[in-house]
């Protein structure tokens, strides 16, 4: 085999190996909805809908999804704040959560039904009241609340997207539908069937000799 032919074959073989190597290097890193990382030579489906995080409910992000890291924390340790009207400590607690970028649900306690529900939940009716996962916080202490948020893994700085909108506050106990007014007529009897009253007779009579009037 001549030298020119050998050189040509080696060059062709090198090109084939280079192409094969290029194909072998096309590996895709895929992060599943549970955070598990897998590698595949197939590109992920761009038309597939993004997996929904476990965190749902009244504290869900409005207008945008939560970042994955924050979504996972909120799924394990959801935060709910219970507030009342004209409550300065409630405002301080809300400002702490908002300023730190904590996704939370807010429940208002204004009616007797709300107060009773809060009493059953936390053993007292003091406000503000909050739950971080299964932990209950009665009254507001910035240091204490910060410690529990840190322990739950919430970031020190807000990770919320710019278009995040906090869900509106809702009553702790849903308002009951108004009951229809009861009819004056007995059930099954129309007004025309009401018994007629005997005409009143003023003055003494054989049945009312004293002439008592009502």
PDB file of C-alpha atoms in Angstrom:
ATOM      1  CA  UNK A   1       0.000   0.000   0.000  1.00  0.00           C
ATOM      2  CA  UNK A   2       1.418   3.318  -1.018  1.00  0.00           C
ATOM      3  CA  UNK A   3       2.024   6.088   1.451  1.00  0.00           C
ATOM      4  CA  UNK A   4      -0.553   8.469  -0.103  1.00  0.00           C
ATOM      5  CA  UNK A   5      -3.270   5.784   0.081  1.00  0.00           C
ATOM      6  CA  UNK A   6      -2.415   4.937   3.686  1.00  0.00           C
ATOM      7  CA  UNK A   7      -2.529   8.594   4.644  1.00  0.00           C
ATOM      8  CA  UNK A   8      -5.929   8.962   2.990  1.00  0.00           C
ATOM      9  CA  UNK A   9      -7.339   5.945   4.859  1.00  0.00           C
ATOM     10  CA  UNK A  10      -6.030   7.186   8.181  1.00  0.00           C
ATOM     11  CA  UNK A  11      -7.537  10.601   7.568  1.00  0.00           C
ATOM     12  CA  UNK A  12     -10.923   9.054   6.703  1.00  0.00           C
ATOM     13  CA  UNK A  13     -10.810   6.848   9.803  1.00  0.00           C
ATOM     14  CA  UNK A  14     -10.007   9.885  11.932  1.00  0.00           C
ATOM     15  CA  UNK A  15     -13.003  11.755  10.565  1.00  0.00           C
ATOM     16  CA  UNK A  16     -15.309   8.795  11.302  1.00  0.00           C
ATOM     17  CA  UNK A  17     -14.006   8.567  14.874  1.00  0.00           C
ATOM     18  CA  UNK A  18     -14.413  12.311  15.328  1.00  0.00           C
ATOM     19  CA  UNK A  19     -18.027  12.191  14.149  1.00  0.00           C
ATOM     20  CA  UNK A  20     -18.732   9.207  16.361  1.00  0.00           C
ATOM     21  CA  UNK A  21     -17.136  10.981  19.291  1.00  0.00           C
ATOM     22  CA  UNK A  22     -19.254  14.049  18.653  1.00  0.00           C
ATOM     23  CA  UNK A  23     -22.417  11.947  18.701  1.00  0.00           C
ATOM     24  CA  UNK A  24     -21.296  10.166  21.849  1.00  0.00           C
ATOM     25  CA  UNK A  25     -20.868  13.484  23.641  1.00  0.00           C
ATOM     26  CA  UNK A  26     -24.491  14.552  23.096  1.00  0.00           C
ATOM     27  CA  UNK A  27     -25.825  13.702  26.557  1.00  0.00           C
ATOM     28  CA  UNK A  28     -28.744  15.529  28.128  1.00  0.00           C
ATOM     29  CA  UNK A  29     -29.058  16.198  31.852  1.00  0.00           C
ATOM     30  CA  UNK A  30     -32.708  15.894  32.921  1.00  0.00           C
ATOM     31  CA  UNK A  31     -34.061  16.930  36.324  1.00  0.00           C
ATOM     32  CA  UNK A  32     -37.287  15.149  37.243  1.00  0.00           C
ATOM     33  CA  UNK A  33     -40.170  16.636  39.263  1.00  0.00           C
ATOM     34  CA  UNK A  34     -38.839  14.868  42.376  1.00  0.00           C
ATOM     35  CA  UNK A  35     -35.414  16.487  41.926  1.00  0.00           C
ATOM     36  CA  UNK A  36     -33.770  13.279  40.692  1.00  0.00           C
ATOM     37  CA  UNK A  37     -31.151  13.897  38.009  1.00  0.00           C
ATOM     38  CA  UNK A  38     -30.890  11.495  35.070  1.00  0.00           C
ATOM     39  CA  UNK A  39     -28.802  11.495  31.891  1.00  0.00           C
ATOM     40  CA  UNK A  40     -30.063  10.519  28.466  1.00  0.00           C
ATOM     41  CA  UNK A  41     -28.979  10.704  24.839  1.00  0.00           C
ATOM     42  CA  UNK A  42     -32.499  11.842  23.949  1.00  0.00           C
ATOM     43  CA  UNK A  43     -33.467  15.470  24.278  1.00  0.00           C
ATOM     44  CA  UNK A  44     -36.309  16.181  26.725  1.00  0.00           C
ATOM     45  CA  UNK A  45     -39.708  16.786  25.193  1.00  0.00           C
ATOM     46  CA  UNK A  46     -40.061  20.548  24.893  1.00  0.00           C
ATOM     47  CA  UNK A  47     -43.819  20.205  24.453  1.00  0.00           C
ATOM     48  CA  UNK A  48     -44.304  18.355  27.708  1.00  0.00           C
ATOM     49  CA  UNK A  49     -46.013  20.276  30.446  1.00  0.00           C
ATOM     50  CA  UNK A  50     -43.824  21.107  33.439  1.00  0.00           C
ATOM     51  CA  UNK A  51     -44.450  18.916  36.437  1.00  0.00           C
ATOM     52  CA  UNK A  52     -46.518  20.522  39.153  1.00  0.00           C
ATOM     53  CA  UNK A  53     -44.948  20.778  42.573  1.00  0.00           C
ATOM     54  CA  UNK A  54     -46.589  19.340  45.641  1.00  0.00           C
ATOM     55  CA  UNK A  55     -47.256  22.802  47.044  1.00  0.00           C
ATOM     56  CA  UNK A  56     -50.839  23.745  46.182  1.00  0.00           C
ATOM     57  CA  UNK A  57     -53.633  25.656  47.888  1.00  0.00           C
ATOM     58  CA  UNK A  58     -54.431  29.212  48.859  1.00  0.00           C
ATOM     59  CA  UNK A  59     -50.776  30.141  49.119  1.00  0.00           C
ATOM     60  CA  UNK A  60     -50.089  29.076  45.563  1.00  0.00           C
ATOM     61  CA  UNK A  61     -48.250  31.485  43.319  1.00  0.00           C
ATOM     62  CA  UNK A  62     -50.489  33.698  41.238  1.00  0.00           C
ATOM     63  CA  UNK A  63     -49.219  34.540  37.760  1.00  0.00           C
ATOM     64  CA  UNK A  64     -46.051  32.436  37.946  1.00  0.00           C
ATOM     65  CA  UNK A  65     -44.654  29.205  39.355  1.00  0.00           C
ATOM     66  CA  UNK A  66     -42.401  29.185  42.378  1.00  0.00           C
ATOM     67  CA  UNK A  67     -38.718  28.407  41.866  1.00  0.00           C
ATOM     68  CA  UNK A  68     -38.082  24.700  42.323  1.00  0.00           C
ATOM     69  CA  UNK A  69     -36.040  25.079  45.517  1.00  0.00           C
ATOM     70  CA  UNK A  70     -38.661  27.276  47.172  1.00  0.00           C
ATOM     71  CA  UNK A  71     -41.467  25.041  45.939  1.00  0.00           C
ATOM     72  CA  UNK A  72     -39.943  22.035  47.662  1.00  0.00           C
ATOM     73  CA  UNK A  73     -39.543  23.858  50.979  1.00  0.00           C
ATOM     74  CA  UNK A  74     -43.095  25.205  50.850  1.00  0.00           C
ATOM     75  CA  UNK A  75     -44.394  21.708  50.119  1.00  0.00           C
ATOM     76  CA  UNK A  76     -42.746  20.313  53.260  1.00  0.00           C
ATOM     77  CA  UNK A  77     -43.329  23.290  55.537  1.00  0.00           C
ATOM     78  CA  UNK A  78     -46.280  25.382  54.274  1.00  0.00           C
ATOM     79  CA  UNK A  79     -46.771  28.678  56.086  1.00  0.00           C
ATOM     80  CA  UNK A  80     -50.201  29.977  57.110  1.00  0.00           C
ATOM     81  CA  UNK A  81     -50.689  33.314  58.877  1.00  0.00           C
ATOM     82  CA  UNK A  82     -53.788  34.097  60.950  1.00  0.00           C
ATOM     83  CA  UNK A  83     -54.551  37.786  61.401  1.00  0.00           C
ATOM     84  CA  UNK A  84     -57.227  40.136  62.657  1.00  0.00           C
ATOM     85  CA  UNK A  85     -58.271  43.671  61.826  1.00  0.00           C
ATOM     86  CA  UNK A  86     -56.575  46.590  63.621  1.00  0.00           C
ATOM     87  CA  UNK A  87     -53.764  44.269  64.765  1.00  0.00           C
ATOM     88  CA  UNK A  88     -50.338  45.932  64.700  1.00  0.00           C
ATOM     89  CA  UNK A  89     -48.406  42.707  65.535  1.00  0.00           C
ATOM     90  CA  UNK A  90     -50.276  41.009  62.674  1.00  0.00           C
ATOM     91  CA  UNK A  91     -48.968  43.676  60.312  1.00  0.00           C
ATOM     92  CA  UNK A  92     -45.432  43.129  61.599  1.00  0.00           C
ATOM     93  CA  UNK A  93     -45.705  39.377  61.062  1.00  0.00           C
ATOM     94  CA  UNK A  94     -47.045  39.867  57.541  1.00  0.00           C
ATOM     95  CA  UNK A  95     -44.269  42.333  56.704  1.00  0.00           C
ATOM     96  CA  UNK A  96     -41.642  39.848  57.857  1.00  0.00           C
ATOM     97  CA  UNK A  97     -42.995  37.108  55.588  1.00  0.00           C
ATOM     98  CA  UNK A  98     -43.479  39.415  52.619  1.00  0.00           C
ATOM     99  CA  UNK A  99     -40.068  41.045  53.004  1.00  0.00           C
ATOM    100  CA  UNK A 100     -38.315  37.691  53.136  1.00  0.00           C
ATOM    101  CA  UNK A 101     -40.230  36.335  50.142  1.00  0.00           C
ATOM    102  CA  UNK A 102     -42.043  33.579  52.038  1.00  0.00           C
ATOM    103  CA  UNK A 103     -45.040  32.168  50.115  1.00  0.00           C
ATOM    104  CA  UNK A 104     -47.874  31.950  52.636  1.00  0.00           C
ATOM    105  CA  UNK A 105     -51.630  31.747  52.988  1.00  0.00           C
ATOM    106  CA  UNK A 106     -53.423  34.304  55.156  1.00  0.00           C
ATOM    107  CA  UNK A 107     -56.603  33.585  57.098  1.00  0.00           C
ATOM    108  CA  UNK A 108     -58.538  36.367  58.790  1.00  0.00           C
ATOM    109  CA  UNK A 109     -60.107  35.933  62.225  1.00  0.00           C
ATOM    110  CA  UNK A 110     -63.006  38.354  62.681  1.00  0.00           C
ATOM    111  CA  UNK A 111     -66.198  36.453  63.514  1.00  0.00           C
ATOM    112  CA  UNK A 112     -67.119  34.362  66.540  1.00  0.00           C
ATOM    113  CA  UNK A 113     -66.904  31.278  64.337  1.00  0.00           C
ATOM    114  CA  UNK A 114     -63.371  32.260  63.331  1.00  0.00           C
ATOM    115  CA  UNK A 115     -62.354  32.752  66.958  1.00  0.00           C
ATOM    116  CA  UNK A 116     -63.778  29.373  67.984  1.00  0.00           C
ATOM    117  CA  UNK A 117     -61.954  27.657  65.118  1.00  0.00           C
ATOM    118  CA  UNK A 118     -58.680  29.329  66.108  1.00  0.00           C
ATOM    119  CA  UNK A 119     -59.237  28.300  69.731  1.00  0.00           C
ATOM    120  CA  UNK A 120     -59.666  24.670  68.687  1.00  0.00           C
ATOM    121  CA  UNK A 121     -56.578  24.850  66.501  1.00  0.00           C
ATOM    122  CA  UNK A 122     -54.068  26.538  68.769  1.00  0.00           C
ATOM    123  CA  UNK A 123     -55.575  26.410  72.243  1.00  0.00           C
ATOM    124  CA  UNK A 124     -55.930  30.191  72.437  1.00  0.00           C
ATOM    125  CA  UNK A 125     -57.330  33.034  70.391  1.00  0.00           C
ATOM    126  CA  UNK A 126     -54.328  35.352  70.481  1.00  0.00           C
ATOM    127  CA  UNK A 127     -53.209  37.002  67.239  1.00  0.00           C
ATOM    128  CA  UNK A 128     -51.139  36.830  65.202  1.00  0.00           C
ATOM    129  CA  UNK A 129     -50.924  33.072  64.960  1.00  0.00           C
ATOM    130  CA  UNK A 130     -48.951  31.088  62.416  1.00  0.00           C
ATOM    131  CA  UNK A 131     -48.154  27.543  61.411  1.00  0.00           C
ATOM    132  CA  UNK A 132     -44.910  26.498  59.720  1.00  0.00           C
ATOM    133  CA  UNK A 133     -45.488  22.907  58.776  1.00  0.00           C
ATOM    134  CA  UNK A 134     -46.638  21.313  62.027  1.00  0.00           C
ATOM    135  CA  UNK A 135     -45.094  24.016  64.220  1.00  0.00           C
ATOM    136  CA  UNK A 136     -47.423  26.581  65.792  1.00  0.00           C
ATOM    137  CA  UNK A 137     -46.331  30.112  66.652  1.00  0.00           C
ATOM    138  CA  UNK A 138     -48.577  32.173  68.943  1.00  0.00           C
ATOM    139  CA  UNK A 139     -47.888  35.892  69.138  1.00  0.00           C
ATOM    140  CA  UNK A 140     -45.218  37.654  67.114  1.00  0.00           C
ATOM    141  CA  UNK A 141     -41.521  37.639  67.911  1.00  0.00           C
ATOM    142  CA  UNK A 142     -39.292  38.454  64.950  1.00  0.00           C
ATOM    143  CA  UNK A 143     -36.360  36.513  66.373  1.00  0.00           C
ATOM    144  CA  UNK A 144     -38.435  33.432  67.105  1.00  0.00           C
ATOM    145  CA  UNK A 145     -40.209  33.444  63.741  1.00  0.00           C
ATOM    146  CA  UNK A 146     -36.893  33.959  61.937  1.00  0.00           C
ATOM    147  CA  UNK A 147     -35.376  30.974  63.744  1.00  0.00           C
ATOM    148  CA  UNK A 148     -38.231  28.695  62.714  1.00  0.00           C
ATOM    149  CA  UNK A 149     -38.153  29.904  59.110  1.00  0.00           C
ATOM    150  CA  UNK A 150     -34.406  29.283  59.012  1.00  0.00           C
ATOM    151  CA  UNK A 151     -34.849  25.813  60.485  1.00  0.00           C
ATOM    152  CA  UNK A 152     -37.451  25.006  57.843  1.00  0.00           C
ATOM    153  CA  UNK A 153     -34.916  25.893  55.167  1.00  0.00           C
ATOM    154  CA  UNK A 154     -36.483  29.053  53.776  1.00  0.00           C
ATOM    155  CA  UNK A 155     -33.904  31.271  52.043  1.00  0.00           C
ATOM    156  CA  UNK A 156     -32.680  34.430  53.728  1.00  0.00           C
ATOM    157  CA  UNK A 157     -33.360  36.509  50.622  1.00  0.00           C
ATOM    158  CA  UNK A 158     -36.487  36.424  48.458  1.00  0.00           C
ATOM    159  CA  UNK A 159     -36.426  34.010  45.504  1.00  0.00           C
ATOM    160  CA  UNK A 160     -39.908  34.938  44.311  1.00  0.00           C
ATOM    161  CA  UNK A 161     -40.183  35.898  40.627  1.00  0.00           C
ATOM    162  CA  UNK A 162     -40.942  39.558  39.858  1.00  0.00           C
ATOM    163  CA  UNK A 163     -44.475  38.780  38.657  1.00  0.00           C
ATOM    164  CA  UNK A 164     -45.431  36.826  41.781  1.00  0.00           C
ATOM    165  CA  UNK A 165     -48.719  37.931  43.304  1.00  0.00           C
ATOM    166  CA  UNK A 166     -49.622  36.970  46.857  1.00  0.00           C
ATOM    167  CA  UNK A 167     -53.031  35.268  47.163  1.00  0.00           C
ATOM    168  CA  UNK A 168     -55.684  37.395  48.895  1.00  0.00           C
ATOM    169  CA  UNK A 169     -56.551  36.737  52.528  1.00  0.00           C
ATOM    170  CA  UNK A 170     -59.643  34.632  53.179  1.00  0.00           C
ATOM    171  CA  UNK A 171     -61.772  34.100  56.329  1.00  0.00           C
ATOM    172  CA  UNK A 172     -60.777  31.220  58.559  1.00  0.00           C
ATOM    173  CA  UNK A 173     -64.361  29.952  58.508  1.00  0.00           C
ATOM    174  CA  UNK A 174     -66.251  30.287  55.241  1.00  0.00           C
ATOM    175  CA  UNK A 175     -69.387  32.413  55.499  1.00  0.00           C
ATOM    176  CA  UNK A 176     -72.569  30.381  55.635  1.00  0.00           C
ATOM    177  CA  UNK A 177     -75.254  30.950  53.052  1.00  0.00           C
ATOM    178  CA  UNK A 178     -78.223  32.966  54.331  1.00  0.00           C
ATOM    179  CA  UNK A 179     -81.218  30.836  55.230  1.00  0.00           C
ATOM    180  CA  UNK A 180     -84.565  31.749  53.648  1.00  0.00           C
ATOM    181  CA  UNK A 181     -86.987  33.442  56.000  1.00  0.00           C
ATOM    182  CA  UNK A 182     -89.628  31.150  57.465  1.00  0.00           C
ATOM    183  CA  UNK A 183     -93.154  31.705  56.212  1.00  0.00           C
ATOM    184  CA  UNK A 184     -95.796  32.935  58.623  1.00  0.00           C
ATOM    185  CA  UNK A 185     -98.211  30.333  57.342  1.00  0.00           C
ATOM    186  CA  UNK A 186     -97.912  26.777  58.703  1.00  0.00           C
ATOM    187  CA  UNK A 187     -96.276  24.264  56.376  1.00  0.00           C
ATOM    188  CA  UNK A 188     -98.681  22.974  53.758  1.00  0.00           C
ATOM    189  CA  UNK A 189    -101.237  25.711  54.387  1.00  0.00           C
ATOM    190  CA  UNK A 190    -101.700  28.681  52.111  1.00  0.00           C
ATOM    191  CA  UNK A 191    -102.533  32.148  53.464  1.00  0.00           C
ATOM    192  CA  UNK A 192    -106.095  31.711  52.244  1.00  0.00           C
ATOM    193  CA  UNK A 193    -106.451  28.684  54.503  1.00  0.00           C
ATOM    194  CA  UNK A 194    -105.492  30.505  57.714  1.00  0.00           C
ATOM    195  CA  UNK A 195    -108.159  30.142  60.410  1.00  0.00           C
ATOM    196  CA  UNK A 196    -110.323  33.199  60.807  1.00  0.00           C
ATOM    197  CA  UNK A 197    -110.373  34.916  64.156  1.00  0.00           C
ATOM    198  CA  UNK A 198    -113.692  35.667  65.786  1.00  0.00           C
ATOM    199  CA  UNK A 199    -114.477  39.387  65.701  1.00  0.00           C
ATOM    200  CA  UNK A 200    -113.566  41.226  68.876  1.00  0.00           C
ATOM    201  CA  UNK A 201    -116.496  42.477  70.881  1.00  0.00           C
ATOM    202  CA  UNK A 202    -115.848  45.596  72.914  1.00  0.00           C
ATOM    203  CA  UNK A 203    -117.417  45.853  76.303  1.00  0.00           C
ATOM    204  CA  UNK A 204    -118.985  43.190  78.507  1.00  0.00           C
ATOM    205  CA  UNK A 205    -120.487  40.110  76.940  1.00  0.00           C
ATOM    206  CA  UNK A 206    -121.917  36.855  78.254  1.00  0.00           C
ATOM    207  CA  UNK A 207    -118.539  35.160  77.749  1.00  0.00           C
ATOM    208  CA  UNK A 208    -116.487  38.199  78.987  1.00  0.00           C
ATOM    209  CA  UNK A 209    -118.553  39.952  81.633  1.00  0.00           C
ATOM    210  CA  UNK A 210    -115.581  42.139  82.761  1.00  0.00           C
ATOM    211  CA  UNK A 211    -115.041  43.487  79.225  1.00  0.00           C
ATOM    212  CA  UNK A 212    -111.265  42.754  79.222  1.00  0.00           C
ATOM    213  CA  UNK A 213    -109.506  43.827  76.017  1.00  0.00           C
ATOM    214  CA  UNK A 214    -106.148  42.594  74.718  1.00  0.00           C
TER     215      UNK A 214
END
